[in-house]
């Protein structure tokens, strides 16, 4: 599929609006799962680490399946994937209301809802990048605030619904709200060039099915008959020219009767289908080889390699606060009378602010997006180290606000990825990076929960989280230093659509 030049407006703003509401509806409940987490702890009586798997799977499984999500969006388009995923999210939430145990929630809430969210996230990011170029940072920042606004609203909404209708009624109502994703997905019109020539077909597509037999050494009855006919007529024409026409007519009559008697339609179709499958398997195998070759080329880029390590460590350490901060406050014996606003809601609203501010900053020519991203990682690590020292609601609220703002760096991550590998390889590279992000999301909360189960306090867990985030930030900073380009001259060897970050800051 050939896309025309991004319009940076027009229908693109409709795409931004529907993508915003798509992320709002699908990620509202999974990101605000900390409210449900407390209810599940009381309902099933399992450990913190075991119960934390539900929320971590919901936020991580979609990212783990990002390569598959990218293939789905590339193959079917953003609109069909968004509509199908809407059914998945709504169905998973409604199924969770009937969960008899924690293991059922692993599947219904963790896997089904999580996979639907992953498909929707990939679809919204991909189609937004196709519609925007110069304003890409702003557009990505706007759509990514949908999940943050969803976190802010759903944290209070789910708490109110639980008080009114119970946990089961809350999940049913939230699932019904998610069906609005179908309307949003129907508006994701693909950006295609109307005057561009159609893509060239491969040999397998051009050649009709019945001709696949000629690529093999197997001969059907019709082929053998045609060969005999040709040989017989040529011999008679050479030896006796006057009898040539008469023999030819006679031969055709004889051969037509042979054809009727000996032609086996079933065997012919089996042969044709077998050879078609061979050609198709050969073509698919070539596609798989090409995919892995392109993957190896991506990992030869040191910035991309450091980026996947950084996103893995960031999600291991940076994601748990959004899931466990409410339980951290309860473990610190903070009275509910001191609560002016749920801590998760504070994280959500400040994440919205962070995504907008960081997305706008990424569009300035004088801002190096990679260094901006590294700065958010280092500051996040410092804030995580400070959580064990927070013993009051005010200090926890301030740290929640800081962490929420810094978590807004998700809005510039697609921007950083695009500048690293180019728009043509965005879907491929972004799928790989989101796989490692999902791995971090899935492992982070259970690790923190296990630390609490072992030590009966959160201090050690958040020291570990802060160390992971700082390590990832410093590794990415080292990989992005300009001295590497001057020493190895790799910037001159990069593909046309790939930029070093020394140049990207002025691009």
C-alpha positions as MATLAB code, in Angstrom:
seq = 'XXXXXXXXXXXXXXXXXXXXXXXXXXXXXXXXXXXXXXXXXXXXXXXXXXXXXXXXXXXXXXXXXXXXXXXXXXXXXXXXXXXXXXXXXXXXXXXXXXXXXXXXXXXXXXXXXXXXXXXXXXXXXXXXXXXXXXXXXXXXXXXXXXXXXXXXXXXXXXXXXXXXXXXXXXXXXXXXXXXXXXXXXXXXXXXXXXXXXXXXXXXXXXXXXXXXXXXXXXXXXXXXXXXXXXXXXXXXXXXXXXXXXXXXXXXXXXXXXXXXXXXXXXXXXXXXXXXXXXXXXXXXXXXXXXXXXXXXXXXXXXXXXXXXXXXXXXXXXXXXXXXXXXXXXXXXXXXXXXXXXXXXXXXXXXXXXXXXXXXXXXXXXXXXXXXXXXXXXXXXXXXXXXXXXXXXXXXXXXXXXXXXXXXXXXXXXXXXXXXXXXXXXXXXXXXXXXXXXXXXXXXXXXXXXXXXXXXXXXXXXXXXXXXXXXXXXXXXXXXXXXXXXXXXXXXXXXXXXXXXXXXXXXX';
ca = [
       0.000    0.000    0.000;
       1.368    3.393   -1.051;
       0.433    6.359    1.136;
       0.338    9.890   -0.137;
       2.052   12.730    1.705;
       0.674   13.177    5.254;
      -1.836   16.055    5.149;
      -1.023   17.250    8.713;
      -4.669   18.182    9.140;
      -8.008   17.696    7.441;
      -9.424   14.280    8.214;
      -6.324   13.727   10.329;
      -7.937   15.741   13.130;
     -10.931   13.389   13.027;
      -8.441   10.540   13.380;
      -6.945   12.288   16.414;
     -10.367   12.691   18.057;
     -11.507    9.105   17.517;
      -8.085    7.756   18.526;
      -8.311    9.812   21.721;
     -11.696    8.326   22.619;
     -10.546    4.849   21.591;
      -7.660    4.948   24.050;
      -9.931    6.561   26.649;
     -12.464    3.733   26.424;
     -10.098    0.798   26.164;
      -7.367    1.846   28.628;
      -9.543    3.563   31.252;
     -10.267    0.432   33.268;
      -6.901   -1.393   32.837;
      -4.897    1.668   33.878;
      -7.227    2.362   36.814;
      -7.111   -1.296   37.824;
      -5.619   -0.273   41.171;
      -9.185    0.372   42.384;
     -10.234   -3.127   41.319;
      -6.994   -4.551   42.716;
      -8.048   -3.721   46.280;
     -11.437   -5.357   45.708;
      -9.883   -8.496   44.268;
      -7.506   -8.746   47.232;
     -10.506   -8.791   49.586;
     -12.708  -10.990   47.368;
     -10.274  -13.824   46.597;
      -7.848  -13.570   49.527;
      -4.740  -14.190   47.408;
      -1.295  -12.637   47.897;
      -0.392   -9.207   46.545;
       2.048  -10.584   43.993;
      -0.441  -13.160   42.704;
      -3.307  -10.669   42.478;
      -1.096   -8.062   40.797;
      -0.766  -10.403   37.797;
      -4.304   -9.473   36.688;
      -3.541   -5.792   36.208;
      -0.028   -6.394   34.905;
      -1.276   -8.841   32.269;
      -4.009   -6.420   31.175;
      -1.414   -3.705   30.598;
       1.396   -5.948   29.399;
      -0.088   -8.682   27.228;
      -1.088   -6.272   24.477;
       2.433   -4.904   24.351;
       3.925   -8.408   24.436;
       1.840   -9.223   21.378;
       2.870   -6.012   19.615;
       4.645   -7.818   16.739;
       1.420   -9.739   16.105;
      -0.613   -6.543   16.501;
       1.643   -4.783   13.996;
       1.191   -7.602   11.483;
      -2.591   -7.444   11.938;
      -2.693   -3.676   11.374;
      -0.372   -3.939    8.364;
      -2.408   -6.786    6.853;
      -5.997   -5.718    7.564;
      -5.764   -1.989    8.261;
      -6.502    0.103   11.319;
     -10.285    0.271   10.868;
     -11.089   -3.500   10.846;
      -8.623   -4.144   13.673;
     -10.151   -1.378   15.813;
     -13.699   -2.678   15.339;
     -12.716   -6.274   16.118;
     -10.716   -5.191   19.163;
     -13.681   -3.236   20.513;
     -15.599   -6.499   20.805;
     -12.637   -8.086   22.593;
     -12.319   -5.348   25.214;
     -16.052   -5.164   25.919;
     -16.422   -8.938   26.035;
     -13.433   -9.410   28.326;
     -14.690   -6.829   30.830;
     -18.164   -8.379   30.911;
     -16.756  -11.888   31.301;
     -14.684  -10.692   34.268;
     -17.846   -9.870   36.188;
     -18.563  -13.631   36.391;
     -15.019  -14.601   37.529;
     -15.165  -17.371   40.182;
     -11.452  -17.093   41.035;
      -8.276  -15.178   40.283;
      -7.247  -17.587   37.518;
     -10.364  -16.813   35.496;
      -9.427  -13.129   35.683;
      -5.997  -13.914   34.265;
      -7.730  -14.953   31.034;
     -10.793  -12.699   30.839;
      -9.323   -9.437   32.153;
      -5.614  -10.040   31.702;
      -5.375  -11.713   28.280;
      -8.608  -10.853   26.426;
      -8.833   -7.210   27.520;
      -5.065   -6.764   27.339;
      -4.783   -8.121   23.808;
      -7.669   -5.951   22.652;
      -5.995   -2.870   24.126;
      -2.724   -3.756   22.397;
      -4.416   -4.035   19.014;
      -6.190   -0.715   19.530;
      -3.031    1.051   20.646;
      -1.070   -0.121   17.603;
      -3.923    0.836   15.274;
      -4.312    4.362   16.679;
      -0.579    5.113   16.726;
       0.020    3.758   13.226;
      -2.841    5.605   11.530;
      -1.971    8.857   13.350;
       1.645    8.688   12.163;
       0.366    8.167    8.618;
      -1.775   11.331    8.751;
       0.797   13.608   10.424;
       4.433   14.510    9.804;
       5.318   18.038   10.947;
       2.714   17.948   13.734;
       3.261   14.316   14.627;
       4.477   15.043   18.136;
       1.371   17.115   18.915;
      -0.967   14.539   17.365;
       0.590   11.640   19.260;
       0.506   13.671   22.444;
      -3.203   14.379   21.992;
      -4.260   10.796   21.322;
      -2.094    9.399   24.097;
      -3.819   11.692   26.595;
      -6.933    9.615   26.006;
      -5.597    6.809   28.170;
      -4.531    9.283   30.856;
      -7.917   11.001   30.946;
      -9.436    7.533   31.079;
      -7.257    6.704   34.069;
      -8.360    9.902   35.835;
     -12.084    9.399   35.195;
     -12.260    5.617   35.513;
     -10.485    5.655   38.885;
     -13.333    7.659   40.403;
     -16.014    6.076   38.193;
     -15.133    2.489   39.097;
     -14.980    3.340   42.797;
     -18.456    4.919   42.607;
     -19.872    2.027   40.572;
     -18.496   -0.496   43.074;
     -20.262    1.307   45.915;
     -23.554    1.438   43.992;
     -23.647   -1.878   42.109;
     -20.800   -3.963   43.493;
     -17.714   -5.252   41.708;
     -19.653   -7.392   39.210;
     -22.032   -4.578   38.254;
     -19.112   -2.201   37.826;
     -17.394   -4.488   35.316;
     -20.625   -5.010   33.347;
     -21.252   -1.264   33.033;
     -17.637   -0.507   32.095;
     -17.772   -3.274   29.473;
     -20.922   -1.794   27.971;
     -19.233    1.618   27.738;
     -16.371    0.013   25.800;
     -18.715   -0.893   22.951;
     -18.443    2.741   21.829;
     -15.014    1.773   20.465;
     -16.877    0.288   17.475;
     -18.149    3.721   16.458;
     -14.684    5.229   16.829;
     -13.062    2.484   14.772;
     -15.522    2.949   11.909;
     -14.209    6.509   11.396;
     -10.558    5.449   10.957;
     -10.476    5.978    7.215;
      -7.196    4.710    5.706;
      -4.887    7.207    4.015;
      -4.385    5.837    0.526;
      -3.267    7.463   -2.687;
      -6.096    7.439   -5.213;
      -3.866    8.143   -8.226;
      -0.992    5.838   -7.334;
      -0.491    2.755   -9.502;
      -1.555   -0.538   -7.932;
       1.239   -2.570   -6.368;
       2.926   -5.057   -8.647;
       1.745   -8.588   -8.200;
       4.141  -11.359   -7.449;
       4.584  -14.271   -9.805;
       2.372  -16.397   -7.595;
      -0.441  -13.847   -7.904;
      -0.065  -13.299  -11.651;
      -0.025  -16.908  -12.814;
      -3.469  -18.571  -12.759;
      -3.910  -21.605  -10.538;
      -4.089  -24.093  -13.384;
      -0.611  -23.125  -14.567;
       1.122  -23.993  -11.307;
       1.525  -27.570  -12.620;
       3.947  -26.362  -15.268;
       6.395  -25.323  -12.525;
       6.626  -28.943  -11.408;
       7.580  -32.132  -13.200;
       4.160  -33.676  -12.610;
       2.035  -33.948  -15.757;
      -1.733  -34.161  -15.863;
      -3.712  -36.222  -18.347;
      -4.500  -33.174  -20.457;
      -0.802  -32.289  -20.815;
       0.119  -35.811  -21.939;
      -2.729  -35.771  -24.419;
      -1.623  -32.429  -25.880;
       1.946  -33.675  -26.239;
       0.807  -36.884  -28.030;
      -1.473  -34.861  -30.276;
       1.298  -32.484  -31.281;
       3.774  -35.294  -31.970;
       1.323  -37.348  -33.975;
       0.231  -34.441  -36.181;
       3.820  -33.284  -36.840;
       4.885  -36.761  -37.936;
       1.971  -37.182  -40.327;
       2.421  -33.739  -41.815;
       6.060  -34.434  -42.593;
       5.473  -37.839  -44.179;
       2.224  -37.167  -45.998;
       1.142  -33.592  -46.364;
      -2.284  -34.217  -48.074;
      -3.389  -36.485  -45.254;
      -2.375  -33.985  -42.610;
      -5.694  -32.199  -42.285;
      -7.741  -35.375  -42.420;
      -5.605  -37.103  -39.805;
      -5.683  -34.013  -37.643;
      -9.481  -33.966  -37.593;
      -9.585  -37.712  -36.956;
      -6.989  -37.414  -34.217;
      -8.958  -34.683  -32.485;
     -12.057  -36.864  -32.427;
     -10.124  -39.792  -31.004;
      -8.351  -37.712  -28.429;
     -11.565  -36.024  -27.368;
     -13.015  -39.416  -26.543;
      -9.842  -40.320  -24.656;
     -10.054  -37.028  -22.780;
     -13.626  -37.735  -21.723;
     -12.795  -41.241  -20.543;
      -9.461  -40.645  -18.824;
      -9.703  -37.126  -17.435;
      -9.856  -37.241  -13.659;
     -11.059  -33.862  -12.407;
     -10.510  -34.677   -8.780;
      -6.849  -35.661   -9.263;
      -6.259  -32.584  -11.347;
      -7.534  -30.283   -8.632;
      -5.490  -32.077   -5.993;
      -2.327  -31.587   -8.048;
      -3.105  -27.930   -8.665;
      -3.882  -27.247   -5.012;
      -0.765  -29.081   -3.883;
       1.473  -27.024   -6.136;
      -0.315  -23.831   -5.120;
       0.353  -24.631   -1.448;
       4.011  -25.260   -2.260;
       4.321  -21.892   -3.980;
       2.456  -20.135   -1.176;
       4.613  -21.750    1.525;
       7.731  -20.769   -0.388;
       6.545  -17.160   -0.608;
       5.619  -17.021    3.093;
       8.982  -18.468    4.042;
      10.679  -15.700    2.084;
       8.587  -13.139    3.960;
       9.639  -14.614    7.296;
      13.302  -14.540    6.273;
      12.952  -10.925    5.178;
      11.316  -10.041    8.499;
      14.171  -11.520   10.531;
      16.799   -9.922    8.309;
      15.176   -6.516    8.806;
      15.031   -7.178   12.545;
      18.765   -7.877   12.644;
      19.412   -4.658   10.725;
      17.414   -2.730   13.337;
      19.439   -4.155   16.209;
      22.675   -3.094   14.514;
      21.600    0.452   15.303;
      23.061    1.047   18.784;
      20.416    3.642   19.687;
      17.626    1.203   18.858;
      19.335   -1.557   20.871;
      19.686    0.734   23.887;
      16.109    1.888   23.427;
      14.685   -1.604   23.829;
      16.721   -2.153   27.024;
      15.587    1.210   28.402;
      11.892    0.610   27.706;
      12.096   -2.831   29.320;
      13.691   -1.519   32.513;
      11.450    1.552   32.580;
       8.291   -0.537   32.547;
       9.602   -2.948   35.163;
      10.211   -0.059   37.554;
       7.934    2.746   36.414;
       4.626    0.972   35.898;
       3.963   -0.470   39.438;
       3.083    2.907   41.077;
       0.036    3.350   38.844;
      -1.236   -0.051   39.955;
      -0.100   -0.204   43.580;
      -0.068    3.387   44.844;
      -3.457    3.004   46.539;
      -2.207   -0.051   48.406;
       1.004    1.811   49.292;
      -1.124    4.483   50.986;
      -3.178    1.851   52.801;
       0.009    0.078   53.948;
       1.301    3.422   55.317;
      -1.846    3.601   57.502;
      -3.041    6.828   55.886;
      -6.587    7.581   56.977;
      -9.295    7.731   54.342;
     -10.378   11.063   55.813;
      -7.137   12.566   54.482;
      -8.001   11.539   50.922;
      -8.976   14.558   48.844;
      -8.578   12.646   45.579;
      -7.539    9.067   44.703;
      -3.795    8.860   44.075;
      -4.452    7.007   40.834;
      -6.577    9.930   39.629;
      -3.685   12.296   40.374;
      -1.372   10.091   38.334;
      -3.894   10.061   35.497;
      -4.463   13.813   35.262;
      -0.754   14.610   35.508;
       0.025   11.998   32.871;
      -2.362   13.875   30.600;
      -0.494   17.122   31.260;
       2.845   15.412   30.759;
       1.845   13.891   27.430;
       0.648   17.223   26.088;
       3.673   19.201   27.300;
       6.237   16.627   26.181;
       4.443   16.127   22.853;
       4.539   19.878   22.156;
       8.208   20.084   23.177;
       9.051   17.275   20.765;
       7.854   19.410   17.830;
      10.382   22.190   18.529;
      13.408   22.013   16.241;
      15.861   22.889   18.994;
      14.686   19.996   21.237;
      16.528   16.691   20.945;
      13.747   14.178   21.510;
      16.062   11.406   22.660;
      17.712   13.530   25.349;
      14.267   14.686   26.438;
      13.192   11.059   26.808;
      16.377   10.185   28.736;
      15.745   13.100   31.114;
      12.282   11.749   31.952;
      13.770    8.319   32.700;
      16.372    9.659   35.116;
      13.852   11.870   36.925;
      11.449    8.910   37.210;
      14.155    6.831   38.865;
      14.827    9.561   41.425;
      11.101    9.874   42.217;
      10.813    6.114   42.750;
      13.690    6.239   45.259;
      11.718    8.872   47.197;
       8.530    6.803   47.630;
       9.770    4.867   50.720;
      10.299    8.203   52.495;
       6.716    9.383   51.865;
       4.602    8.742   54.963;
       1.711   11.175   54.461;
      -0.996   11.705   51.860;
       0.489   15.044   50.790;
       3.926   13.625   50.000;
       2.434   10.612   48.208;
       0.201   12.940   46.200;
       3.191   15.070   45.178;
       5.185   12.013   44.116;
       2.158   10.662   42.256;
       1.909   13.959   40.360;
       5.615   13.889   39.455;
       5.506   10.253   38.359;
       2.339   10.867   36.378;
       3.869   13.811   34.518;
       7.044   11.861   33.702;
       5.042    8.834   32.558;
       3.729   11.174   29.873;
       6.924   10.348   27.966;
       4.834    7.672   26.243;
       3.613   10.422   23.918;
       7.105   11.022   22.547;
       8.189    7.384   22.407;
       6.644    6.753   18.938;
       8.250   10.048   17.879;
      11.658    8.841   19.115;
      11.179    5.489   17.380;
      10.234    7.146   14.083;
      13.309    9.367   14.156;
      15.485    6.352   14.922;
      14.357    3.933   12.198;
      12.235    6.011    9.781;
       8.510    6.003    9.049;
       8.781    2.994    6.700;
      10.076    0.763    9.491;
       7.975    2.280   12.262;
       5.429   -0.536   12.462;
       8.133   -3.208   12.519;
      10.392   -1.458   15.036;
       7.547   -0.239   17.230;
       6.151   -3.760   17.474;
       9.492   -5.064   18.738;
       9.894   -2.269   21.278;
       6.339   -2.673   22.539;
       7.015   -6.384   23.065;
       9.754   -5.526   25.559;
       7.579   -2.808   27.093;
       4.860   -5.388   27.616;
       7.347   -7.751   29.208;
       8.270   -5.009   31.666;
       4.605   -4.170   32.337;
       3.837   -7.817   33.012;
       6.771   -8.387   35.371;
       6.896   -5.069   37.266;
       3.797   -5.182   39.547;
       4.166   -8.884   40.474;
       7.826   -8.307   41.389;
       6.871   -5.377   43.632;
       4.041   -7.446   45.110;
       6.380  -10.369   45.791;
       8.835   -8.030   47.498;
       5.999   -6.964   49.806;
       4.942  -10.573   50.467;
       8.527  -11.429   51.434;
       9.437   -8.322   53.461;
       5.965   -6.983   54.456;
       6.997   -3.488   53.301;
       7.339   -1.651   49.975;
      10.689    0.097   50.598;
      12.955   -2.566   49.061;
      10.626   -2.976   46.109;
      10.736    0.697   45.132;
      14.500    0.880   45.590;
      14.714   -1.938   43.070;
      12.281   -0.142   40.729;
      14.245    3.104   40.890;
      17.506    1.312   40.134;
      16.012   -0.364   37.037;
      14.748    2.915   35.585;
      18.014    4.775   36.266;
      20.051    1.980   34.682;
      17.951    2.081   31.509;
      18.203    5.864   31.293;
      21.991    5.929   31.615;
      22.463    3.130   29.061;
      20.352    5.020   26.538;
      22.243    8.228   27.261;
      25.583    6.528   26.607;
      24.335    5.073   23.312;
      23.122    8.491   22.122;
      26.280   10.474   22.843;
      27.555   12.276   19.710;
      31.095   11.018   20.264;
      30.079    7.570   19.032;
      29.136    8.990   15.634;
      32.404   10.869   15.318;
      34.416    7.774   16.275;
      32.670    5.226   14.091;
      31.256    7.472   11.326;
      28.074    5.451   11.439;
      25.902    8.429   10.691;
      27.051    8.392    7.070;
      26.135    4.725    6.707;
      22.579    4.974    8.009;
      19.677    4.271    5.637;
      18.058    7.285    3.980;
      15.110    7.426    6.401;
      17.147    6.820    9.559;
      18.634    9.696   11.518;
      21.242    9.950   14.174;
      20.112   11.990   17.139;
      22.764   14.598   16.573;
      20.945   15.423   13.356;
      17.429   14.615   14.573;
      17.413   17.571   16.927;
      17.576   19.871   13.920;
      15.401   17.786   11.582;
];
